[in-house]
Amino acid sequence: MTVKLETLIDRSITNMRDGINPTVKESALELIKRAYDENIYVQITSGYRGMEEQAALYGQGRETYVYNGKDYGDPTKPIVTNAKPGQSNHNFGTAIDFVLMNDDGDRAIWDVNEKWKRVAEIGKELGFKWGGDWTSFKDYPHLEMKDLNPNSSRPMLHVGDTGEFVKQLQEALTRAGFFTGSCDGILGEMTKQALINFQEANNLSADGVAGPMTWEALDMY
Ligand SMILES: [Zn+2]
């Protein structure tokens, strides 16, 4: 009997764990549904992963790997990752690994076949990056999302920059009470000075450049 969609979803939610990013979780479930509509049965095998778990994975295939005073080296197994603790998107809940299941849903199929590639394709449509596209170490089960932190999607802004983000910056500086000019989307000397004053008042490095810390501080206004 063909595995039920709910079964694949329930197992995947369990495997992704509580630390998974909500957007990634939602997108993963959508991935499972869209694949199911094409008679492709996908299950998520892992999502969030703690630092110690990452250390244990990194230790696989390596003679020795010490993390927080413990040796995780296990040369009897093959190398599965080049990411140390803190270097994998799994550690931040923004990556998932998938596998295809047989029609009954009781056996994993690890062949990177046409169906597998189709799942990767759907994943990319949903905004994931696929480990199978990596040039160095191909990681076929791996899908990850970047730029989920709103601060990382806003650019660093310097004097001379123009555009919508500069306008947003000027508006925030105005609300914060540091800018009285017109919000014209041009980062000139007056905007820069307002930025420096704002940074000084918020104990940020007062360089007149809007980086992630400054954007975050401006979010309060
Ligand atoms: Zn992965």
Short mmCIF file of N, CA and C in Angstrom, two decimals, residues 58-197:
data_model
loop_
_atom_site.label_atom_id
_atom_site.label_comp_id
_atom_site.label_asym_id
_atom_site.label_seq_id
_atom_site.Cartn_x
_atom_site.Cartn_y
_atom_site.Cartn_z
N TYR A 58 31.67 15.17 12.22
CA TYR A 58 32.96 15.60 11.66
C TYR A 58 34.06 14.60 12.01
N GLY A 59 33.96 14.01 13.20
CA GLY A 59 34.96 13.03 13.65
C GLY A 59 34.97 11.76 12.81
N GLN A 60 33.83 11.45 12.16
CA GLN A 60 33.76 10.24 11.34
C GLN A 60 34.77 10.29 10.20
N GLY A 61 35.56 9.23 10.09
CA GLY A 61 36.55 9.16 9.01
C GLY A 61 37.83 9.89 9.35
N ARG A 62 37.89 10.41 10.59
CA ARG A 62 39.11 11.12 10.99
C ARG A 62 39.73 10.45 12.21
N GLU A 63 41.07 10.42 12.19
CA GLU A 63 41.83 9.76 13.26
C GLU A 63 41.45 10.34 14.62
N THR A 64 41.44 11.66 14.67
CA THR A 64 41.14 12.31 15.93
C THR A 64 40.49 13.66 15.65
N TYR A 65 39.51 14.00 16.45
CA TYR A 65 38.94 15.35 16.39
C TYR A 65 38.42 15.71 17.78
N VAL A 66 39.09 16.64 18.41
CA VAL A 66 38.74 17.02 19.78
C VAL A 66 37.88 18.27 19.77
N TYR A 67 36.72 18.17 20.42
CA TYR A 67 35.83 19.31 20.55
C TYR A 67 35.37 19.39 22.00
N ASN A 68 35.54 20.55 22.61
CA ASN A 68 35.19 20.73 24.04
C ASN A 68 35.77 19.63 24.93
N GLY A 69 37.03 19.29 24.67
CA GLY A 69 37.73 18.34 25.53
C GLY A 69 37.42 16.88 25.25
N LYS A 70 36.57 16.60 24.27
CA LYS A 70 36.24 15.21 23.97
C LYS A 70 36.72 14.84 22.56
N ASP A 71 37.29 13.63 22.43
CA ASP A 71 37.77 13.19 21.12
C ASP A 71 36.66 12.45 20.38
N TYR A 72 36.24 13.03 19.25
CA TYR A 72 35.16 12.44 18.46
C TYR A 72 35.69 11.65 17.26
N GLY A 73 37.01 11.51 17.16
CA GLY A 73 37.60 10.81 16.02
C GLY A 73 37.10 9.37 15.92
N ASP A 74 36.77 8.93 14.67
CA ASP A 74 36.33 7.56 14.44
C ASP A 74 36.75 7.13 13.04
N PRO A 75 38.03 6.69 12.90
CA PRO A 75 38.55 6.37 11.57
C PRO A 75 37.92 5.13 10.94
N THR A 76 37.09 4.39 11.69
CA THR A 76 36.48 3.18 11.10
C THR A 76 35.36 3.53 10.14
N LYS A 77 34.86 4.78 10.20
CA LYS A 77 33.75 5.17 9.32
C LYS A 77 34.25 6.07 8.19
N PRO A 78 33.47 6.20 7.13
CA PRO A 78 33.87 7.12 6.04
C PRO A 78 33.60 8.57 6.42
N ILE A 79 34.31 9.47 5.77
CA ILE A 79 34.08 10.91 5.98
C ILE A 79 32.69 11.27 5.46
N VAL A 80 31.90 11.97 6.28
CA VAL A 80 30.56 12.37 5.82
C VAL A 80 30.41 13.88 5.71
N THR A 81 31.29 14.63 6.34
CA THR A 81 31.15 16.08 6.25
C THR A 81 32.50 16.76 6.45
N ASN A 82 32.62 17.96 5.86
CA ASN A 82 33.80 18.79 6.09
C ASN A 82 33.48 19.95 7.01
N ALA A 83 32.27 19.96 7.57
CA ALA A 83 31.84 21.07 8.41
C ALA A 83 32.04 20.76 9.89
N LYS A 84 32.82 21.59 10.55
CA LYS A 84 33.01 21.48 11.99
C LYS A 84 31.82 22.10 12.71
N PRO A 85 31.71 21.87 14.03
CA PRO A 85 30.60 22.51 14.77
C PRO A 85 30.56 24.01 14.52
N GLY A 86 29.37 24.54 14.18
CA GLY A 86 29.21 25.96 13.90
C GLY A 86 29.42 26.30 12.44
N GLN A 87 29.90 25.33 11.64
CA GLN A 87 30.13 25.60 10.22
C GLN A 87 29.03 25.03 9.33
N SER A 88 28.12 24.27 9.93
CA SER A 88 27.04 23.68 9.15
C SER A 88 25.75 24.46 9.39
N ASN A 89 24.98 24.64 8.33
CA ASN A 89 23.69 25.31 8.49
C ASN A 89 22.74 24.48 9.34
N HIS A 90 23.02 23.18 9.46
CA HIS A 90 22.20 22.36 10.36
C HIS A 90 22.28 22.87 11.80
N ASN A 91 23.43 23.39 12.19
CA ASN A 91 23.62 23.88 13.56
C ASN A 91 22.75 25.10 13.86
N PHE A 92 22.24 25.72 12.81
CA PHE A 92 21.39 26.90 12.98
C PHE A 92 19.94 26.62 12.57
N GLY A 93 19.67 25.35 12.27
CA GLY A 93 18.30 24.96 11.93
C GLY A 93 17.86 25.42 10.55
N THR A 94 18.83 25.77 9.67
CA THR A 94 18.45 26.28 8.36
C THR A 94 18.80 25.31 7.23
N ALA A 95 19.08 24.04 7.57
CA ALA A 95 19.36 23.03 6.55
C ALA A 95 18.59 21.75 6.86
N ILE A 96 18.28 21.01 5.80
CA ILE A 96 17.65 19.70 5.96
C ILE A 96 18.35 18.71 5.05
N ASP A 97 18.23 17.42 5.37
CA ASP A 97 18.69 16.35 4.49
C ASP A 97 17.48 15.51 4.14
N PHE A 98 17.41 15.09 2.89
CA PHE A 98 16.25 14.26 2.48
C PHE A 98 16.71 12.94 1.90
N VAL A 99 15.76 12.02 1.81
CA VAL A 99 16.00 10.74 1.15
C VAL A 99 14.70 10.33 0.46
N LEU A 100 14.80 9.57 -0.61
CA LEU A 100 13.60 9.03 -1.26
C LEU A 100 13.17 7.77 -0.51
N MET A 101 11.88 7.51 -0.48
CA MET A 101 11.36 6.30 0.15
C MET A 101 10.72 5.43 -0.93
N ASN A 102 10.68 4.13 -0.69
CA ASN A 102 9.96 3.25 -1.62
C ASN A 102 8.45 3.50 -1.48
N ASP A 103 7.65 2.91 -2.37
CA ASP A 103 6.21 3.19 -2.38
C ASP A 103 5.55 2.87 -1.04
N ASP A 104 6.02 1.84 -0.36
CA ASP A 104 5.43 1.49 0.92
C ASP A 104 5.90 2.41 2.04
N GLY A 105 6.94 3.16 1.78
CA GLY A 105 7.43 4.10 2.78
C GLY A 105 8.21 3.45 3.90
N ASP A 106 8.66 2.20 3.69
CA ASP A 106 9.38 1.53 4.78
C ASP A 106 10.86 1.28 4.45
N ARG A 107 11.31 1.83 3.31
CA ARG A 107 12.71 1.63 2.96
C ARG A 107 13.25 2.88 2.26
N ALA A 108 14.42 3.32 2.71
CA ALA A 108 15.06 4.50 2.09
C ALA A 108 15.79 4.09 0.82
N ILE A 109 15.74 4.96 -0.19
CA ILE A 109 16.43 4.71 -1.46
C ILE A 109 17.44 5.84 -1.67
N TRP A 110 18.71 5.46 -1.68
CA TRP A 110 19.76 6.48 -1.72
C TRP A 110 20.32 6.73 -3.12
N ASP A 111 19.69 6.17 -4.16
CA ASP A 111 20.18 6.41 -5.53
C ASP A 111 19.89 7.84 -5.95
N VAL A 112 20.92 8.53 -6.43
CA VAL A 112 20.70 9.88 -6.94
C VAL A 112 20.21 9.75 -8.38
N ASN A 113 18.92 9.40 -8.52
CA ASN A 113 18.32 9.16 -9.83
C ASN A 113 17.50 10.37 -10.28
N GLU A 114 16.70 10.17 -11.33
CA GLU A 114 15.91 11.29 -11.87
C GLU A 114 14.94 11.84 -10.84
N LYS A 115 14.33 10.95 -10.05
CA LYS A 115 13.39 11.41 -9.02
C LYS A 115 14.11 12.25 -7.98
N TRP A 116 15.29 11.79 -7.62
CA TRP A 116 16.09 12.53 -6.63
C TRP A 116 16.37 13.94 -7.13
N LYS A 117 16.78 14.01 -8.41
CA LYS A 117 17.10 15.32 -8.99
C LYS A 117 15.86 16.20 -9.09
N ARG A 118 14.72 15.57 -9.31
CA ARG A 118 13.46 16.32 -9.37
C ARG A 118 13.16 16.94 -8.00
N VAL A 119 13.41 16.19 -6.93
CA VAL A 119 13.19 16.71 -5.58
C VAL A 119 14.11 17.92 -5.35
N ALA A 120 15.36 17.80 -5.77
CA ALA A 120 16.30 18.92 -5.63
C ALA A 120 15.77 20.14 -6.39
N GLU A 121 15.19 19.87 -7.56
CA GLU A 121 14.65 20.94 -8.40
C GLU A 121 13.49 21.66 -7.68
N ILE A 122 12.59 20.86 -7.10
CA ILE A 122 11.47 21.44 -6.34
C ILE A 122 12.02 22.25 -5.17
N GLY A 123 13.03 21.70 -4.51
CA GLY A 123 13.65 22.40 -3.38
C GLY A 123 14.17 23.76 -3.79
N LYS A 124 14.79 23.81 -4.95
CA LYS A 124 15.35 25.08 -5.43
C LYS A 124 14.23 26.07 -5.76
N GLU A 125 13.11 25.53 -6.31
CA GLU A 125 11.95 26.40 -6.57
C GLU A 125 11.45 27.03 -5.27
N LEU A 126 11.62 26.30 -4.17
CA LEU A 126 11.14 26.79 -2.87
C LEU A 126 12.17 27.65 -2.16
N GLY A 127 13.30 27.89 -2.80
CA GLY A 127 14.29 28.80 -2.22
C GLY A 127 15.46 28.12 -1.53
N PHE A 128 15.56 26.79 -1.66
CA PHE A 128 16.70 26.08 -1.07
C PHE A 128 17.89 26.11 -2.03
N LYS A 129 19.08 25.98 -1.45
CA LYS A 129 20.27 25.69 -2.24
C LYS A 129 20.55 24.19 -2.05
N TRP A 130 20.99 23.51 -3.13
CA TRP A 130 21.15 22.07 -3.07
C TRP A 130 22.64 21.69 -3.00
N GLY A 131 22.95 20.79 -2.06
CA GLY A 131 24.33 20.33 -1.88
C GLY A 131 24.87 19.59 -3.10
N GLY A 132 23.99 19.09 -3.96
CA GLY A 132 24.42 18.40 -5.18
C GLY A 132 25.00 19.36 -6.21
N ASP A 133 24.77 20.65 -6.01
CA ASP A 133 25.32 21.67 -6.92
C ASP A 133 26.70 22.14 -6.47
N TRP A 134 27.12 21.71 -5.29
CA TRP A 134 28.41 22.17 -4.80
C TRP A 134 29.53 21.59 -5.67
N THR A 135 30.58 22.37 -5.84
CA THR A 135 31.65 21.93 -6.75
C THR A 135 32.67 21.04 -6.04
N SER A 136 32.91 21.27 -4.77
CA SER A 136 33.94 20.47 -4.09
C SER A 136 33.38 19.15 -3.56
N PHE A 137 32.72 19.20 -2.42
CA PHE A 137 32.22 17.99 -1.77
C PHE A 137 30.71 17.92 -2.04
N LYS A 138 30.29 17.06 -2.94
CA LYS A 138 28.86 17.01 -3.27
C LYS A 138 28.09 16.35 -2.14
N ASP A 139 27.01 17.00 -1.72
CA ASP A 139 26.21 16.52 -0.59
C ASP A 139 24.76 16.40 -1.10
N TYR A 140 24.47 15.28 -1.76
CA TYR A 140 23.21 15.12 -2.47
C TYR A 140 21.93 15.19 -1.62
N PRO A 141 21.96 14.72 -0.37
CA PRO A 141 20.71 14.82 0.41
C PRO A 141 20.44 16.22 0.98
N HIS A 142 21.39 17.12 0.84
CA HIS A 142 21.40 18.37 1.60
C HIS A 142 20.71 19.54 0.88
N LEU A 143 19.81 20.20 1.61
CA LEU A 143 19.18 21.44 1.14
C LEU A 143 19.31 22.48 2.23
N GLU A 144 19.68 23.70 1.87
CA GLU A 144 19.80 24.72 2.90
C GLU A 144 19.25 26.05 2.43
N MET A 145 18.88 26.88 3.40
CA MET A 145 18.40 28.21 3.09
C MET A 145 19.35 29.23 3.69
N LYS A 146 19.64 30.24 2.89
CA LYS A 146 20.50 31.30 3.39
C LYS A 146 19.67 32.56 3.56
N ASP A 147 20.24 33.56 4.18
CA ASP A 147 19.61 34.87 4.28
C ASP A 147 18.27 34.84 4.98
N LEU A 148 18.10 33.95 5.95
CA LEU A 148 16.85 33.94 6.69
C LEU A 148 16.84 35.00 7.77
N ASN A 149 18.04 35.37 8.23
CA ASN A 149 18.15 36.47 9.17
C ASN A 149 17.90 37.76 8.39
N PRO A 150 16.85 38.54 8.76
CA PRO A 150 16.55 39.75 7.98
C PRO A 150 17.75 40.68 7.88
N ASN A 151 18.63 40.67 8.89
CA ASN A 151 19.78 41.58 8.86
C ASN A 151 20.76 41.23 7.76
N SER A 152 20.85 39.93 7.44
CA SER A 152 21.83 39.54 6.44
C SER A 152 21.32 39.82 5.02
N SER A 153 20.01 40.13 4.90
CA SER A 153 19.49 40.42 3.56
C SER A 153 19.56 41.92 3.27
N ARG A 154 20.02 42.70 4.25
CA ARG A 154 20.16 44.13 4.00
C ARG A 154 21.63 44.45 3.78
N PRO A 155 21.91 45.24 2.76
CA PRO A 155 23.31 45.44 2.39
C PRO A 155 24.05 46.38 3.32
N MET A 156 25.37 46.29 3.30
CA MET A 156 26.22 47.28 3.95
C MET A 156 26.09 48.56 3.12
N LEU A 157 25.87 49.68 3.79
CA LEU A 157 25.70 50.94 3.04
C LEU A 157 26.79 51.94 3.42
N HIS A 158 27.39 52.52 2.39
CA HIS A 158 28.45 53.51 2.56
C HIS A 158 28.04 54.82 1.91
N VAL A 159 28.80 55.87 2.21
CA VAL A 159 28.59 57.16 1.53
C VAL A 159 28.65 56.96 0.02
N GLY A 160 27.70 57.54 -0.68
CA GLY A 160 27.66 57.42 -2.14
C GLY A 160 26.65 56.39 -2.61
N ASP A 161 26.22 55.48 -1.69
CA ASP A 161 25.22 54.48 -2.07
C ASP A 161 23.86 55.15 -2.25
N THR A 162 23.05 54.56 -3.13
CA THR A 162 21.72 55.10 -3.37
C THR A 162 20.71 53.95 -3.44
N GLY A 163 19.43 54.31 -3.36
CA GLY A 163 18.40 53.30 -3.58
C GLY A 163 17.46 53.10 -2.41
N GLU A 164 16.62 52.08 -2.56
CA GLU A 164 15.54 51.81 -1.62
C GLU A 164 16.06 51.55 -0.19
N PHE A 165 17.18 50.83 -0.08
CA PHE A 165 17.71 50.53 1.26
C PHE A 165 18.23 51.79 1.95
N VAL A 166 18.79 52.69 1.16
CA VAL A 166 19.26 53.96 1.74
C VAL A 166 18.06 54.74 2.27
N LYS A 167 16.96 54.71 1.50
CA LYS A 167 15.74 55.38 1.92
C LYS A 167 15.23 54.78 3.24
N GLN A 168 15.24 53.46 3.31
CA GLN A 168 14.83 52.79 4.56
C GLN A 168 15.70 53.22 5.74
N LEU A 169 17.00 53.31 5.45
CA LEU A 169 17.95 53.74 6.48
C LEU A 169 17.63 55.15 6.95
N GLN A 170 17.39 56.05 5.99
CA GLN A 170 17.09 57.45 6.34
C GLN A 170 15.79 57.54 7.14
N GLU A 171 14.80 56.75 6.75
CA GLU A 171 13.53 56.77 7.45
C GLU A 171 13.68 56.29 8.90
N ALA A 172 14.49 55.23 9.07
CA ALA A 172 14.72 54.71 10.41
C ALA A 172 15.49 55.73 11.26
N LEU A 173 16.48 56.38 10.64
CA LEU A 173 17.26 57.39 11.36
C LEU A 173 16.36 58.58 11.73
N THR A 174 15.40 58.89 10.87
CA THR A 174 14.45 59.96 11.15
C THR A 174 13.58 59.59 12.36
N ARG A 175 13.05 58.37 12.33
CA ARG A 175 12.22 57.90 13.45
C ARG A 175 13.01 57.88 14.75
N ALA A 176 14.30 57.56 14.63
CA ALA A 176 15.16 57.50 15.83
C ALA A 176 15.55 58.89 16.31
N GLY A 177 15.24 59.92 15.52
CA GLY A 177 15.51 61.29 15.91
C GLY A 177 16.91 61.79 15.58
N PHE A 178 17.57 61.14 14.62
CA PHE A 178 18.94 61.52 14.29
C PHE A 178 19.08 62.16 12.91
N PHE A 179 18.01 62.14 12.13
CA PHE A 179 18.11 62.65 10.77
C PHE A 179 16.94 63.58 10.50
N THR A 180 17.24 64.77 9.95
CA THR A 180 16.16 65.74 9.70
C THR A 180 16.08 66.12 8.22
N GLY A 181 16.92 65.51 7.41
CA GLY A 181 16.91 65.83 5.98
C GLY A 181 15.79 65.09 5.25
N SER A 182 15.79 65.19 3.92
CA SER A 182 14.76 64.48 3.16
C SER A 182 15.24 63.05 2.87
N CYS A 183 14.30 62.12 2.95
CA CYS A 183 14.62 60.70 2.73
C CYS A 183 14.62 60.44 1.23
N ASP A 184 15.71 60.82 0.58
CA ASP A 184 15.78 60.81 -0.88
C ASP A 184 16.50 59.58 -1.43
N GLY A 185 16.94 58.69 -0.55
CA GLY A 185 17.60 57.48 -1.05
C GLY A 185 19.03 57.71 -1.50
N ILE A 186 19.62 58.82 -1.08
CA ILE A 186 21.02 59.09 -1.42
C ILE A 186 21.81 59.22 -0.13
N LEU A 187 22.82 58.37 0.04
CA LEU A 187 23.61 58.42 1.27
C LEU A 187 24.72 59.45 1.12
N GLY A 188 24.40 60.70 1.51
CA GLY A 188 25.38 61.78 1.44
C GLY A 188 25.99 62.04 2.82
N GLU A 189 26.72 63.17 2.91
CA GLU A 189 27.43 63.50 4.15
C GLU A 189 26.47 63.68 5.33
N MET A 190 25.30 64.25 5.07
CA MET A 190 24.36 64.51 6.15
C MET A 190 23.81 63.20 6.72
N THR A 191 23.52 62.25 5.84
CA THR A 191 23.05 60.93 6.30
C THR A 191 24.17 60.22 7.05
N LYS A 192 25.37 60.35 6.53
CA LYS A 192 26.51 59.70 7.18
C LYS A 192 26.70 60.24 8.59
N GLN A 193 26.59 61.56 8.74
CA GLN A 193 26.77 62.15 10.07
C GLN A 193 25.67 61.67 11.02
N ALA A 194 24.45 61.57 10.51
CA ALA A 194 23.34 61.08 11.33
C ALA A 194 23.61 59.64 11.77
N LEU A 195 24.15 58.87 10.85
CA LEU A 195 24.49 57.46 11.11
C LEU A 195 25.55 57.37 12.21
N ILE A 196 26.57 58.22 12.11
CA ILE A 196 27.65 58.23 13.10
C ILE A 196 27.08 58.61 14.48
N ASN A 197 26.24 59.63 14.51
CA ASN A 197 25.64 60.04 15.79
C ASN A 197 24.80 58.92 16.39
#
